[in-house]
mmCIF file of C-alpha atoms and ligand atoms in Angstrom:
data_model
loop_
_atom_site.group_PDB
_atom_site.id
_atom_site.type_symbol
_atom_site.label_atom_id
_atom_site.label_comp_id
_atom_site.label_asym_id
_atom_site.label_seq_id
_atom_site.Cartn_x
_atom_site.Cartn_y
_atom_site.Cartn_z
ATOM 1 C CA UNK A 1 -27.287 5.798 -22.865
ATOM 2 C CA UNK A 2 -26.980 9.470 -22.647
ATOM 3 C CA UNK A 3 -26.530 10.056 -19.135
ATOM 4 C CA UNK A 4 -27.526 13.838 -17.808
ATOM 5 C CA UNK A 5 -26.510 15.933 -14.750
ATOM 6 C CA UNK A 6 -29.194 18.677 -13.946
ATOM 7 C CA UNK A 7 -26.733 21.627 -12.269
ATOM 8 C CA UNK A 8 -28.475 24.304 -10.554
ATOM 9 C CA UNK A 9 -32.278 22.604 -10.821
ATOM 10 C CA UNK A 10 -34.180 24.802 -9.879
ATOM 11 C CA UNK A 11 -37.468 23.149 -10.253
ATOM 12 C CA UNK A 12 -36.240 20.788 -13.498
ATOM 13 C CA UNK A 13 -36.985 23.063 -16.595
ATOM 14 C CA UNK A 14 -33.940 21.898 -17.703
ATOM 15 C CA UNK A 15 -34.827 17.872 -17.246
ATOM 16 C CA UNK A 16 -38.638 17.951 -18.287
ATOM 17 C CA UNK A 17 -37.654 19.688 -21.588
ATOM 18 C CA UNK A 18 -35.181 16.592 -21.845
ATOM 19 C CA UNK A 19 -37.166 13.626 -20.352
ATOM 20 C CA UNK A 20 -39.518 14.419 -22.827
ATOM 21 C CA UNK A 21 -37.355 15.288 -26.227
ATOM 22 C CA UNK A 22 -34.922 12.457 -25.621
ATOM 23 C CA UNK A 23 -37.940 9.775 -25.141
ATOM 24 C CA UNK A 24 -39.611 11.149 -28.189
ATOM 25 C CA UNK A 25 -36.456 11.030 -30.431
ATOM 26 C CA UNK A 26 -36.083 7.908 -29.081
ATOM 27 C CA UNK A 27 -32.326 8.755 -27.401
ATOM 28 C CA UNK A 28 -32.137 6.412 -24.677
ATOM 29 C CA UNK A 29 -31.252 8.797 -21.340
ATOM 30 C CA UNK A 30 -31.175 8.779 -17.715
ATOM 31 C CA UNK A 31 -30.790 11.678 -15.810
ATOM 32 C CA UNK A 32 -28.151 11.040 -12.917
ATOM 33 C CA UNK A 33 -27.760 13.606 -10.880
ATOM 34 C CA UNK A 34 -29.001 17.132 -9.568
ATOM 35 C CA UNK A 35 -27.861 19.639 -7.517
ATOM 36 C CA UNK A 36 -30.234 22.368 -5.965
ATOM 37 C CA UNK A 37 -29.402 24.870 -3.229
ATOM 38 C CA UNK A 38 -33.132 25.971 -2.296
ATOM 39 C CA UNK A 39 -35.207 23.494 -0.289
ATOM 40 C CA UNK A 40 -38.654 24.743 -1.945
ATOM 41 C CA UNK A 41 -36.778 24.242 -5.326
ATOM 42 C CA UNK A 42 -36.083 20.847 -4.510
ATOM 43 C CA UNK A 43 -39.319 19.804 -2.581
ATOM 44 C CA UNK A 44 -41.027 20.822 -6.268
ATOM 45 C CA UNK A 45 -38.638 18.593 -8.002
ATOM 46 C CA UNK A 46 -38.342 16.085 -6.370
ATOM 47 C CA UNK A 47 -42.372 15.583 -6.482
ATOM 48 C CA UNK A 48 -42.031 15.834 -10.196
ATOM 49 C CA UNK A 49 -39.329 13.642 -11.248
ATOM 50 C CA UNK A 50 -38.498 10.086 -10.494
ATOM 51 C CA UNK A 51 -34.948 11.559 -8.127
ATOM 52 C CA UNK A 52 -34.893 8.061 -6.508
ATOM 53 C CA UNK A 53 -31.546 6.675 -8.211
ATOM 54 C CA UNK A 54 -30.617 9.942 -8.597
ATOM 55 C CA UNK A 55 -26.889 11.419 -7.020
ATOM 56 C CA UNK A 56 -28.214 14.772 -5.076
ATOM 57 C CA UNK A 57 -26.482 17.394 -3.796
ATOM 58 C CA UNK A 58 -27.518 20.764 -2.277
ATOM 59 C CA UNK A 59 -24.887 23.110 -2.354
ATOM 60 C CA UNK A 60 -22.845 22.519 -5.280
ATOM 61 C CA UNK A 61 -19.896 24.180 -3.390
ATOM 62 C CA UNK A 62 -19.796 20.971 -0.990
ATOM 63 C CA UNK A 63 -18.223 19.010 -4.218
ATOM 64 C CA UNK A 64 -16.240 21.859 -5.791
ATOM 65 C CA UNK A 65 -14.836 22.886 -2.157
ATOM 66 C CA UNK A 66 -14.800 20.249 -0.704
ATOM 67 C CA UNK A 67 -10.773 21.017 0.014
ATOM 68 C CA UNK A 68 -12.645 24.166 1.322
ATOM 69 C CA UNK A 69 -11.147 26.237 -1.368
ATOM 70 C CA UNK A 70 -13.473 27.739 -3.726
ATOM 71 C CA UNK A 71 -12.975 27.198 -7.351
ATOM 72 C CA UNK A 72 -11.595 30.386 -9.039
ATOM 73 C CA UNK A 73 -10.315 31.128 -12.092
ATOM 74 C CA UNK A 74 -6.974 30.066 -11.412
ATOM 75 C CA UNK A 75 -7.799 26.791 -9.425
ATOM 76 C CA UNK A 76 -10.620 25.200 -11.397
ATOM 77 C CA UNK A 77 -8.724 23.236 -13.459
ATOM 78 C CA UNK A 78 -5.841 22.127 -10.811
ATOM 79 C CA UNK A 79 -5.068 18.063 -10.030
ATOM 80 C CA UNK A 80 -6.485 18.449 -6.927
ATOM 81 C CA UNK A 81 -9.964 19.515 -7.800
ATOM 82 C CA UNK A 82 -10.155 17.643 -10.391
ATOM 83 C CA UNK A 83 -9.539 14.750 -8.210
ATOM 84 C CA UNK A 84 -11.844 15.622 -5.767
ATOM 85 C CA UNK A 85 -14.983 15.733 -8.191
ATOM 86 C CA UNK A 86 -14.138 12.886 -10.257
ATOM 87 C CA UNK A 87 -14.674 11.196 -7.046
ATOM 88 C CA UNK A 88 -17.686 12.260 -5.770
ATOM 89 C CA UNK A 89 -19.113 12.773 -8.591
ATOM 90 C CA UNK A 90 -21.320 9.836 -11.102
ATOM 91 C CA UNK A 91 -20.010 10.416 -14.711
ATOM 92 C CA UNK A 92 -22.436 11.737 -16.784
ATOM 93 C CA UNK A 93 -22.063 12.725 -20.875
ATOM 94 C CA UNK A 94 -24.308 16.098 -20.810
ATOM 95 C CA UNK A 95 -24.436 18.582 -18.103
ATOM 96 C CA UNK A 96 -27.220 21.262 -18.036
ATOM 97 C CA UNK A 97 -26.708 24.333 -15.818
ATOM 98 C CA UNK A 98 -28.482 28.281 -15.493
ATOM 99 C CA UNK A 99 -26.565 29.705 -13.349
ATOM 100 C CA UNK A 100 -26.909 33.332 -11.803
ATOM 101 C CA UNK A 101 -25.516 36.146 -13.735
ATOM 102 C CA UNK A 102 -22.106 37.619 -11.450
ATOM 103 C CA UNK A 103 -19.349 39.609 -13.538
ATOM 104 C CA UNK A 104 -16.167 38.804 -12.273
ATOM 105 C CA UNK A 105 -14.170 41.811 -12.735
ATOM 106 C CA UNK A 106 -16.836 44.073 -10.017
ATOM 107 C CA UNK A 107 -16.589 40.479 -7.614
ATOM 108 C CA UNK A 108 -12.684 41.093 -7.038
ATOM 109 C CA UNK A 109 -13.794 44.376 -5.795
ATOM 110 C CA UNK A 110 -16.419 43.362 -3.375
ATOM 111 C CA UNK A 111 -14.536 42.054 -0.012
ATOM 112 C CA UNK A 112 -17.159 39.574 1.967
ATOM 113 C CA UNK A 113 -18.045 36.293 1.990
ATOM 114 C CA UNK A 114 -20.316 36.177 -1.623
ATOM 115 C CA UNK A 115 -16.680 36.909 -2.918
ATOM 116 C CA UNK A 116 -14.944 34.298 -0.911
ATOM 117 C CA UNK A 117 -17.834 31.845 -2.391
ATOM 118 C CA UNK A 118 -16.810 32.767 -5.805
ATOM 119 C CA UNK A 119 -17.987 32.824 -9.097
ATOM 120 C CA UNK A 120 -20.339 29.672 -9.836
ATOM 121 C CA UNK A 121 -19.154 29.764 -13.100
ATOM 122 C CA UNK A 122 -16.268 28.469 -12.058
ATOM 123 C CA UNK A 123 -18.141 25.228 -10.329
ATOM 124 C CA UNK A 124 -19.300 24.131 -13.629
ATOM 125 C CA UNK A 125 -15.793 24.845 -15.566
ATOM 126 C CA UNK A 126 -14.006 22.774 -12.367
ATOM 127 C CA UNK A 127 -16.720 20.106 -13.540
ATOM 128 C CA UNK A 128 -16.355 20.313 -17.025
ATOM 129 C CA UNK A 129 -12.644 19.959 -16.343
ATOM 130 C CA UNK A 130 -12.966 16.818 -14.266
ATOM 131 C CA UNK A 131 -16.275 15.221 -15.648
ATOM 132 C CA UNK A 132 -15.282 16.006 -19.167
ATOM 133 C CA UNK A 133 -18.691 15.093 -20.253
ATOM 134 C CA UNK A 134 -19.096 15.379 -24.168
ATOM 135 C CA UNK A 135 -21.790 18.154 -24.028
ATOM 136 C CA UNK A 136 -23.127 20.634 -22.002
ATOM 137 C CA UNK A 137 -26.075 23.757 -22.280
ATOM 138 C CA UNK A 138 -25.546 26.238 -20.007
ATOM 139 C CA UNK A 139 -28.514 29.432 -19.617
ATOM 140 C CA UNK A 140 -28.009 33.135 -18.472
ATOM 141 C CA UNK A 141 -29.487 36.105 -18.780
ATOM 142 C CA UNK A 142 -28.575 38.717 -21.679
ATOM 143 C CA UNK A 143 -26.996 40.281 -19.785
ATOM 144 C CA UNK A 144 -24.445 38.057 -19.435
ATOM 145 C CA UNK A 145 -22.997 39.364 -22.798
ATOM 146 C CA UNK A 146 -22.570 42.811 -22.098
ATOM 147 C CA UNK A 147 -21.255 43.288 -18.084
ATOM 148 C CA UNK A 148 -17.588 44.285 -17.592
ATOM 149 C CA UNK A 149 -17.594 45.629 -21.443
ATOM 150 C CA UNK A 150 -18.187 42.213 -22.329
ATOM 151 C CA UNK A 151 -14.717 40.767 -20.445
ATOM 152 C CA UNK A 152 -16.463 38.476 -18.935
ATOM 153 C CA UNK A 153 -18.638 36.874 -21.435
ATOM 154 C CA UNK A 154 -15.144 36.591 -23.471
ATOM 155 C CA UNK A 155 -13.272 34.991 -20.300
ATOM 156 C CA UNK A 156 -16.127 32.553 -20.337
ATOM 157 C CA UNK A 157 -16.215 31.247 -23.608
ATOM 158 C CA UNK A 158 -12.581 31.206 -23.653
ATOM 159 C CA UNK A 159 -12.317 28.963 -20.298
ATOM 160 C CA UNK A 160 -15.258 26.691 -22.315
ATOM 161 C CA UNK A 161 -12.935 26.370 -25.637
ATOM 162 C CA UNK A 162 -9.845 25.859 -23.673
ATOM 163 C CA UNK A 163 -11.129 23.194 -22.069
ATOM 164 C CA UNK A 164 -11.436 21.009 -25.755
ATOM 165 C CA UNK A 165 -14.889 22.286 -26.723
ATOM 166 C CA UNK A 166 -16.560 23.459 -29.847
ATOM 167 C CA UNK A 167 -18.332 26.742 -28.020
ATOM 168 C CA UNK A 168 -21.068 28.552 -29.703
ATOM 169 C CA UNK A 169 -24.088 30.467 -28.291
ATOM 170 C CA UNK A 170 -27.615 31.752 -29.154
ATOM 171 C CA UNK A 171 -29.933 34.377 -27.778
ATOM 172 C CA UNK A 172 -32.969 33.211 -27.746
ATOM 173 C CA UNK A 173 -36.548 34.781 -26.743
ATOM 174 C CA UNK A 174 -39.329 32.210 -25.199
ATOM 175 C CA UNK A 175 -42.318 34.158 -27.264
ATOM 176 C CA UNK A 176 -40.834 32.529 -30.642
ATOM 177 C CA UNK A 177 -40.696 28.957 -29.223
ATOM 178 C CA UNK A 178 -44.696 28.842 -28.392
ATOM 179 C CA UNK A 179 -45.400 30.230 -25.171
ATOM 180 C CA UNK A 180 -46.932 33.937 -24.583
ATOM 181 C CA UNK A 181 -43.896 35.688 -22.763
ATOM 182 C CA UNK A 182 -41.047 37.907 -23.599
ATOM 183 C CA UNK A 183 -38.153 36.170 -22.121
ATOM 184 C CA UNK A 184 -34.601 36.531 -23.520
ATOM 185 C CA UNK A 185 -31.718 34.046 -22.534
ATOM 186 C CA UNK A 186 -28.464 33.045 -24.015
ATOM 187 C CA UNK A 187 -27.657 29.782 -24.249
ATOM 188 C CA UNK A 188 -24.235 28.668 -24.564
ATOM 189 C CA UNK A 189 -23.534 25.017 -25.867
ATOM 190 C CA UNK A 190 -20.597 22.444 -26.387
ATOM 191 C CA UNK A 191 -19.724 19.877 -27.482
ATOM 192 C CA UNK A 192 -16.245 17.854 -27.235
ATOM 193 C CA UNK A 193 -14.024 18.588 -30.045
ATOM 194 C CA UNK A 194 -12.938 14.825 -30.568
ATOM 195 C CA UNK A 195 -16.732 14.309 -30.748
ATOM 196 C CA UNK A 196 -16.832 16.014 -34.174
ATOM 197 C CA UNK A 197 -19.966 16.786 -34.008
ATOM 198 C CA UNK A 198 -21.558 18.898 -37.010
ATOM 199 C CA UNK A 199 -21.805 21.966 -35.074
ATOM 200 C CA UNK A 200 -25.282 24.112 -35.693
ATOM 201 C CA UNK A 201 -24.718 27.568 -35.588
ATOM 202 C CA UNK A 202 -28.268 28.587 -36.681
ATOM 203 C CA UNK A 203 -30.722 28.856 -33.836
ATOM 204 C CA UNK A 204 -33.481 26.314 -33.514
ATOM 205 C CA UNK A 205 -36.309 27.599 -35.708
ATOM 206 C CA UNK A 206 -38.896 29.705 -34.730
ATOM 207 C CA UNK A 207 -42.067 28.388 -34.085
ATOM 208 C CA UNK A 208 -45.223 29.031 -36.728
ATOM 209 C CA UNK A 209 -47.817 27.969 -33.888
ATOM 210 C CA UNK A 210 -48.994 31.576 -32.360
ATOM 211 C CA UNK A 211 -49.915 31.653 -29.255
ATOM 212 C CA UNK A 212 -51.542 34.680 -26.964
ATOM 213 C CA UNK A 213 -51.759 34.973 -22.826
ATOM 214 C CA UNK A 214 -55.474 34.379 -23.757
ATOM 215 C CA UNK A 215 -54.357 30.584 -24.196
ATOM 216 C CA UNK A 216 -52.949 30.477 -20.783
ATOM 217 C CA UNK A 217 -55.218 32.585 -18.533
ATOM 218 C CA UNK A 218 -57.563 30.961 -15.685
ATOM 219 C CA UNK A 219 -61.363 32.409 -16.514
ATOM 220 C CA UNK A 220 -62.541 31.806 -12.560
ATOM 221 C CA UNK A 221 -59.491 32.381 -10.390
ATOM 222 C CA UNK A 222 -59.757 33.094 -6.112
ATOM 223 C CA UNK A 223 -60.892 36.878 -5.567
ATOM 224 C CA UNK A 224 -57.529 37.026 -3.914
ATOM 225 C CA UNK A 225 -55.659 37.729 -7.434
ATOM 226 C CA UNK A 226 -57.916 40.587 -7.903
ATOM 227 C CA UNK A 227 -55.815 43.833 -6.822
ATOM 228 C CA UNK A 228 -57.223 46.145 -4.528
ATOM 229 C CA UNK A 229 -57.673 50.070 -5.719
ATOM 230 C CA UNK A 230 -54.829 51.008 -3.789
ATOM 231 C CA UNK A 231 -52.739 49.289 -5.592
ATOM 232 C CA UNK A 232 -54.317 49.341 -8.749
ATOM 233 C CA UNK A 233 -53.427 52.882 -8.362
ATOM 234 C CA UNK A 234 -50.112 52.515 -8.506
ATOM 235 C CA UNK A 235 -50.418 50.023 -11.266
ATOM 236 C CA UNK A 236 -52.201 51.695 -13.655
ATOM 237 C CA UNK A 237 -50.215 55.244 -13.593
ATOM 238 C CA UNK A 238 -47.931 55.660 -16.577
ATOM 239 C CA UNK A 239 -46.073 58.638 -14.749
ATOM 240 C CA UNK A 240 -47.665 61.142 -17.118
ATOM 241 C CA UNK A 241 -51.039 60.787 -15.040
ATOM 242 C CA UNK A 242 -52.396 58.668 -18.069
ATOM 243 C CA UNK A 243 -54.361 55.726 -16.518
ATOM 244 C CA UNK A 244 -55.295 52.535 -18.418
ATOM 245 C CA UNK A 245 -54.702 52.518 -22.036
ATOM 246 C CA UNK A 246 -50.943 53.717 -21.334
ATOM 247 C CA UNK A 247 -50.110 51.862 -18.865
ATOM 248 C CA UNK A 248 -49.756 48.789 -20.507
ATOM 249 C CA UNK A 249 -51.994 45.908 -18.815
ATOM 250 C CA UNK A 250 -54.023 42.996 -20.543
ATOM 251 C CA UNK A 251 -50.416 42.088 -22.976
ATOM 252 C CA UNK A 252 -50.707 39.588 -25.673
ATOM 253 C CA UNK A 253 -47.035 38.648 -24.734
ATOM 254 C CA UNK A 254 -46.181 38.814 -21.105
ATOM 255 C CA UNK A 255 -43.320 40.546 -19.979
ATOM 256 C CA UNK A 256 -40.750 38.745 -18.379
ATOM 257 C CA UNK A 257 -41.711 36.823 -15.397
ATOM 258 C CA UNK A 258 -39.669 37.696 -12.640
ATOM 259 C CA UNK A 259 -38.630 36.164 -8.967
ATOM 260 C CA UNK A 260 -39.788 39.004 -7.562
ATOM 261 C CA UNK A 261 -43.542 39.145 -8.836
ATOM 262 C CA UNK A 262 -44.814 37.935 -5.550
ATOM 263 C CA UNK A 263 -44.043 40.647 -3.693
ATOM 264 C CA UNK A 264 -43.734 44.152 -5.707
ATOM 265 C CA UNK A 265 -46.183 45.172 -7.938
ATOM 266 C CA UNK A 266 -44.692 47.289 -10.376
ATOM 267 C CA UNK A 267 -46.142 49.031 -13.119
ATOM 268 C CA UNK A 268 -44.696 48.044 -17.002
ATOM 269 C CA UNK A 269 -42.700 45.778 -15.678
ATOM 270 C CA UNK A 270 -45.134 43.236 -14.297
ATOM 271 C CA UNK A 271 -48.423 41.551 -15.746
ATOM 272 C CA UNK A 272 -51.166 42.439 -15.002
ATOM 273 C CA UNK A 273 -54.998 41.339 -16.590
ATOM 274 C CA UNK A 274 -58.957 43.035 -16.970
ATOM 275 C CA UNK A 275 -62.351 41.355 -16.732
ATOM 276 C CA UNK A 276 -61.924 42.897 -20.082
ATOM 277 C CA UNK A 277 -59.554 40.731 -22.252
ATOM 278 C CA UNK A 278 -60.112 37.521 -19.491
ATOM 279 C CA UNK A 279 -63.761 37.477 -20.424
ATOM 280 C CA UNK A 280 -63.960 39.838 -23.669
ATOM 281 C CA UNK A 281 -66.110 42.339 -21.625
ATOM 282 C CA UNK A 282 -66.795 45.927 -22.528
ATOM 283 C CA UNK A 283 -66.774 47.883 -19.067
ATOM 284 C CA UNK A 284 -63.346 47.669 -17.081
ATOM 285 C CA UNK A 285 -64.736 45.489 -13.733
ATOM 286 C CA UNK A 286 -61.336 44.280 -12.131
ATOM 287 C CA UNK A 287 -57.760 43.745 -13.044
ATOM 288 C CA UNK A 288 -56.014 40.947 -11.616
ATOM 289 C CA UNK A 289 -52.270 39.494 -10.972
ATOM 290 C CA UNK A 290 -51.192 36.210 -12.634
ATOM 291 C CA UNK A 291 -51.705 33.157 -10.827
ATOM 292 C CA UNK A 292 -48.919 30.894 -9.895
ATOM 293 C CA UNK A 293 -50.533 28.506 -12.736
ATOM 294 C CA UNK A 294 -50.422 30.817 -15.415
ATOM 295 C CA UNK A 295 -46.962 31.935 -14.565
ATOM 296 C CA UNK A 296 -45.829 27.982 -14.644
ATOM 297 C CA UNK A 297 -47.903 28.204 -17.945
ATOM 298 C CA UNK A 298 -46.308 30.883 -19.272
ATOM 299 C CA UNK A 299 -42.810 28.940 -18.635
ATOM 300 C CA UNK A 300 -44.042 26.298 -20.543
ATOM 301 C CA UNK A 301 -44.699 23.680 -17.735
ATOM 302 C CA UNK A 302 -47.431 21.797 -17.834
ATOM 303 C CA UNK A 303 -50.706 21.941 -15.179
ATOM 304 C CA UNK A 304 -49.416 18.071 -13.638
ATOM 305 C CA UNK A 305 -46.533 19.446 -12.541
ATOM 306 C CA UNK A 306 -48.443 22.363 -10.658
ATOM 307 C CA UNK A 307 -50.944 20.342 -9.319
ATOM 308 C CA UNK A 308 -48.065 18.266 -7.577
ATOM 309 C CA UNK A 309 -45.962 20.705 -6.602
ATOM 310 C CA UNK A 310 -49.630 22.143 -4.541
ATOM 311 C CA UNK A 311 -50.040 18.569 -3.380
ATOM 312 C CA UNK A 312 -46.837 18.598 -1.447
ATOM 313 C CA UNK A 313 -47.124 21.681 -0.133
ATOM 314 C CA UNK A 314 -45.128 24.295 -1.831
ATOM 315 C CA UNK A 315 -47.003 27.690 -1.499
ATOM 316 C CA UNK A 316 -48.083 29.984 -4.067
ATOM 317 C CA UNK A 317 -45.244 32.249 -2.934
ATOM 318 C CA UNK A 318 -42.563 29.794 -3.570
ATOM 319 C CA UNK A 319 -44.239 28.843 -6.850
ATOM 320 C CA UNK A 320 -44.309 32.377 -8.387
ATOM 321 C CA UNK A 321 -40.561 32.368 -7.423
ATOM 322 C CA UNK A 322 -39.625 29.175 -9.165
ATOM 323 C CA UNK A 323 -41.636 30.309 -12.071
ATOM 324 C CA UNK A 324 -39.722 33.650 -12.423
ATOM 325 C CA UNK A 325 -36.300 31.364 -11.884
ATOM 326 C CA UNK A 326 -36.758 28.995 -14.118
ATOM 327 C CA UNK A 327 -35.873 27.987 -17.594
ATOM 328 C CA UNK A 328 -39.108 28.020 -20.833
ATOM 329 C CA UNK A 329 -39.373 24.607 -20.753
ATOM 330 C CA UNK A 330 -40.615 25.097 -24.470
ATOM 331 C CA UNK A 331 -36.889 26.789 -25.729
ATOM 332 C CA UNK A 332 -34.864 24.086 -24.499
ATOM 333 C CA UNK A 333 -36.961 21.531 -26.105
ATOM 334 C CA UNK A 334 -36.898 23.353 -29.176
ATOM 335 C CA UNK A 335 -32.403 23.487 -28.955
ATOM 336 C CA UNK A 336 -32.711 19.833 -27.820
ATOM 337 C CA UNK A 337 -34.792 19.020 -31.134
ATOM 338 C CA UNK A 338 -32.644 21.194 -33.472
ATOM 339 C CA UNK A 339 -29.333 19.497 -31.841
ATOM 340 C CA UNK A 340 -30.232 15.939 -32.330
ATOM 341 C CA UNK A 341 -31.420 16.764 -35.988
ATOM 342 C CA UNK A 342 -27.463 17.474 -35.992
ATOM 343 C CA UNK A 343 -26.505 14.283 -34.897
ATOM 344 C CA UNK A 344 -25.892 15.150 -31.330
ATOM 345 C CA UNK A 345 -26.608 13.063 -28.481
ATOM 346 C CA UNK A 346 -26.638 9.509 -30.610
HETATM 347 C C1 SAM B 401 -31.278 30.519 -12.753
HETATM 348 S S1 SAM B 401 -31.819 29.316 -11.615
HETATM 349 C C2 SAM B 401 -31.947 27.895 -12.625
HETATM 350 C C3 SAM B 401 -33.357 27.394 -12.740
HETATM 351 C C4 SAM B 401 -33.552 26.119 -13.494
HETATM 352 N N1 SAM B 401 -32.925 26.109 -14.792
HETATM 353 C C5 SAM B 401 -35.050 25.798 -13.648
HETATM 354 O O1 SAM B 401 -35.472 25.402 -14.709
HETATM 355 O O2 SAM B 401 -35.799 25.991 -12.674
HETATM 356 C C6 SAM B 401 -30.359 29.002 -10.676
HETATM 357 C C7 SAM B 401 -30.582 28.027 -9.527
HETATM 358 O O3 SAM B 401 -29.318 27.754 -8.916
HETATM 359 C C8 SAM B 401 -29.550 27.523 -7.537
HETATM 360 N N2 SAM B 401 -28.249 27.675 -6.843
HETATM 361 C C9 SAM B 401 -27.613 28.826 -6.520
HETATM 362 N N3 SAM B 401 -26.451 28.559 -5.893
HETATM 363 C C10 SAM B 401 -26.337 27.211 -5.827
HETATM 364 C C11 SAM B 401 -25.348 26.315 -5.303
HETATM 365 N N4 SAM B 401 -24.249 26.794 -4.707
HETATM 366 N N5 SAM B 401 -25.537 24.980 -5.428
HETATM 367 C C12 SAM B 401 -26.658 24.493 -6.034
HETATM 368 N N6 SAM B 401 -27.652 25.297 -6.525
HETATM 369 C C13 SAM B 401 -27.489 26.630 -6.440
HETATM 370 C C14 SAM B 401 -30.590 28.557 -7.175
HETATM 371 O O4 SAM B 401 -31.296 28.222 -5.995
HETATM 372 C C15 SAM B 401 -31.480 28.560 -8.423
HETATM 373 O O5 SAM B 401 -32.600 27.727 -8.280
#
């Protein structure tokens, strides 16, 4: 039984990739714990998943610091902490965890309390340390690679290999896994060393299946998505006083979905669609935001889980946000695929 823990939920991109690979591949699994800070984040999980047996906790920090010392890099792996987790936390043999991008060397500048918190990093290499679970995935942004002249990346991986893994990592962009959006991550896997594991170090492969924003967008949605001309004004200037053609709107392949889509609207850098690629007309009649299903869509979750998440309440504000946080469902079933056709997981 592979058992899972789903680190820094978010809204369970993570576990419905899983639920569903593992069950197809017939890997018998049970997800065992979860641990998400944002009460909208976990009032859309736990409608969605069956949380019921599961261990929960909000803020990860209540386990890690629960001595009330914050894991750092030169605490993480001490007796005490690791005795501390071991016993509050289930055992579980594959940990999952995006966790927000913070370069360490810039934190030991910053006095305050974010600093004091620490690094969450370090969380998950206390729990790797204690847990010792055979394998874990871990997401980030690409920038993740670069910040601090790449120190910290290298301190990362390091920490991860010193700890008895087999570390590799891939960059991987959402569009080539079968949903519509431009969406680069790196993904950085393990796996125990004593598991000798044959270790893939080619990406999953790309998918053949092509698929457009045409495939995902609404064609009646509430006049409210329709942007008003003020704003359309602002939208549609490409800073050269082009309008329109330049500027971008009605893409094939959305750019990536932020957190922040609710609230700005920001020309090139958010998505915007016309009357005329929605409904193939010739004469430009409105152009309209995304709708919190399409950006769920676009992140590879299915319409179910929107539908419930609306059911119990979450608002289309909180939705966009989860959306822009969250993990393409479809690229982490595509790495779960390509590992077990390794021989991982059985
Ligand atoms: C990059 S998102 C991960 C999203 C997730 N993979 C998904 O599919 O939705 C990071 C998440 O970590 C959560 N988080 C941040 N600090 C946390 C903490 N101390 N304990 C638990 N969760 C935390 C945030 O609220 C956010 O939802």
């Amino acid at each position: 039984m592979m058992k899972i823990f789903d680190l820094f939920a978010g809204i369970g991109g993570f576990r419905l990739a899983s639920e569903k690979i593992f069950d197809k591949q017939k890997v018998k699994n049970e997800t065992v714990g979860w641990s998400e800070i944002d009460k909208y984040c976990q009032k859309s999980y736990s409608a969605n998943f069956n949380v019921k047996n599961n261990f929960f906790v909000d803020d990860i920090k209540k386990i890690t610091a629960g001595d009330k010392i914050f894991c750092n890099s030169s605490n993480y792996n001490s007796k005490k902490k690791s005795s501390l987790i071991k016993n509050k936390l289930p055992y579980f043999d594959l940990l999952y965890a995006g966790f927000p991008c913070q370069s360490f060397s810039s934190m030991g500048k910053q006095k305050g309390l974010e600093d004091e918190r620490g690094a969450l990093f370090f969380d998950i290499a206390a729990i790797l340390h204690s847990i010792k679970p055979k394998y874990f995935i871990l997401e980030n942004v690409k920038r993740l690679l670069t910040i601090d002249n790449k120190k910290t990346f290298r301190i990362i991986i390091s920490i991860l290999q010193n700890e008895n893994y087999d570390v590799s990592w891939w960059l991987l962009d959402s569009k080539d896994y079968g949903v519509p959006q431009t969406r680069r991550r790196i993904f950085i896997y393990g796996s125990l060393k004593k598991n000798k594991n044959n270790f893939p170090i080619d990406p999953p492969k790309i998918s053949k299946k092509i698929t457009t924003t045409k495939s995902v967008l609404e064609k009646n949605v509430d006049s409210k998505y329709i942007l008003s001309k003020k704003i359309l004004k602002t939208i549609l200037k490409d800073g050269s006083g082009g309008y329109y053609s330049k500027s971008e709107i009605d893409l094939e392949i959305a750019r990536p979905l932020t957190r922040t889509m609710v609230k700005m609207h920001r020309a090139h850098q958010d998505n915007y669609y016309s009357n005329k690629f929605i409904n193939n007309e010739k004469k430009l009649k409105w152009i309209r935001r995304l709708t919190p299903l399409e950006a769920l869509r676009l992140q590879g979750f299915p319409d179910k889980f929107y539908k419930i998440a609306k059911k119990n309440n979450v608002s289309d504000t909180q939705l966009y946000m989860q959306a822009g946080n969250s993990v393409t469902v479809n690229v982490v079933e595509a790495i779960l695929n390509h590992l077990i056709n390794h021989g991982w997981f059985r």
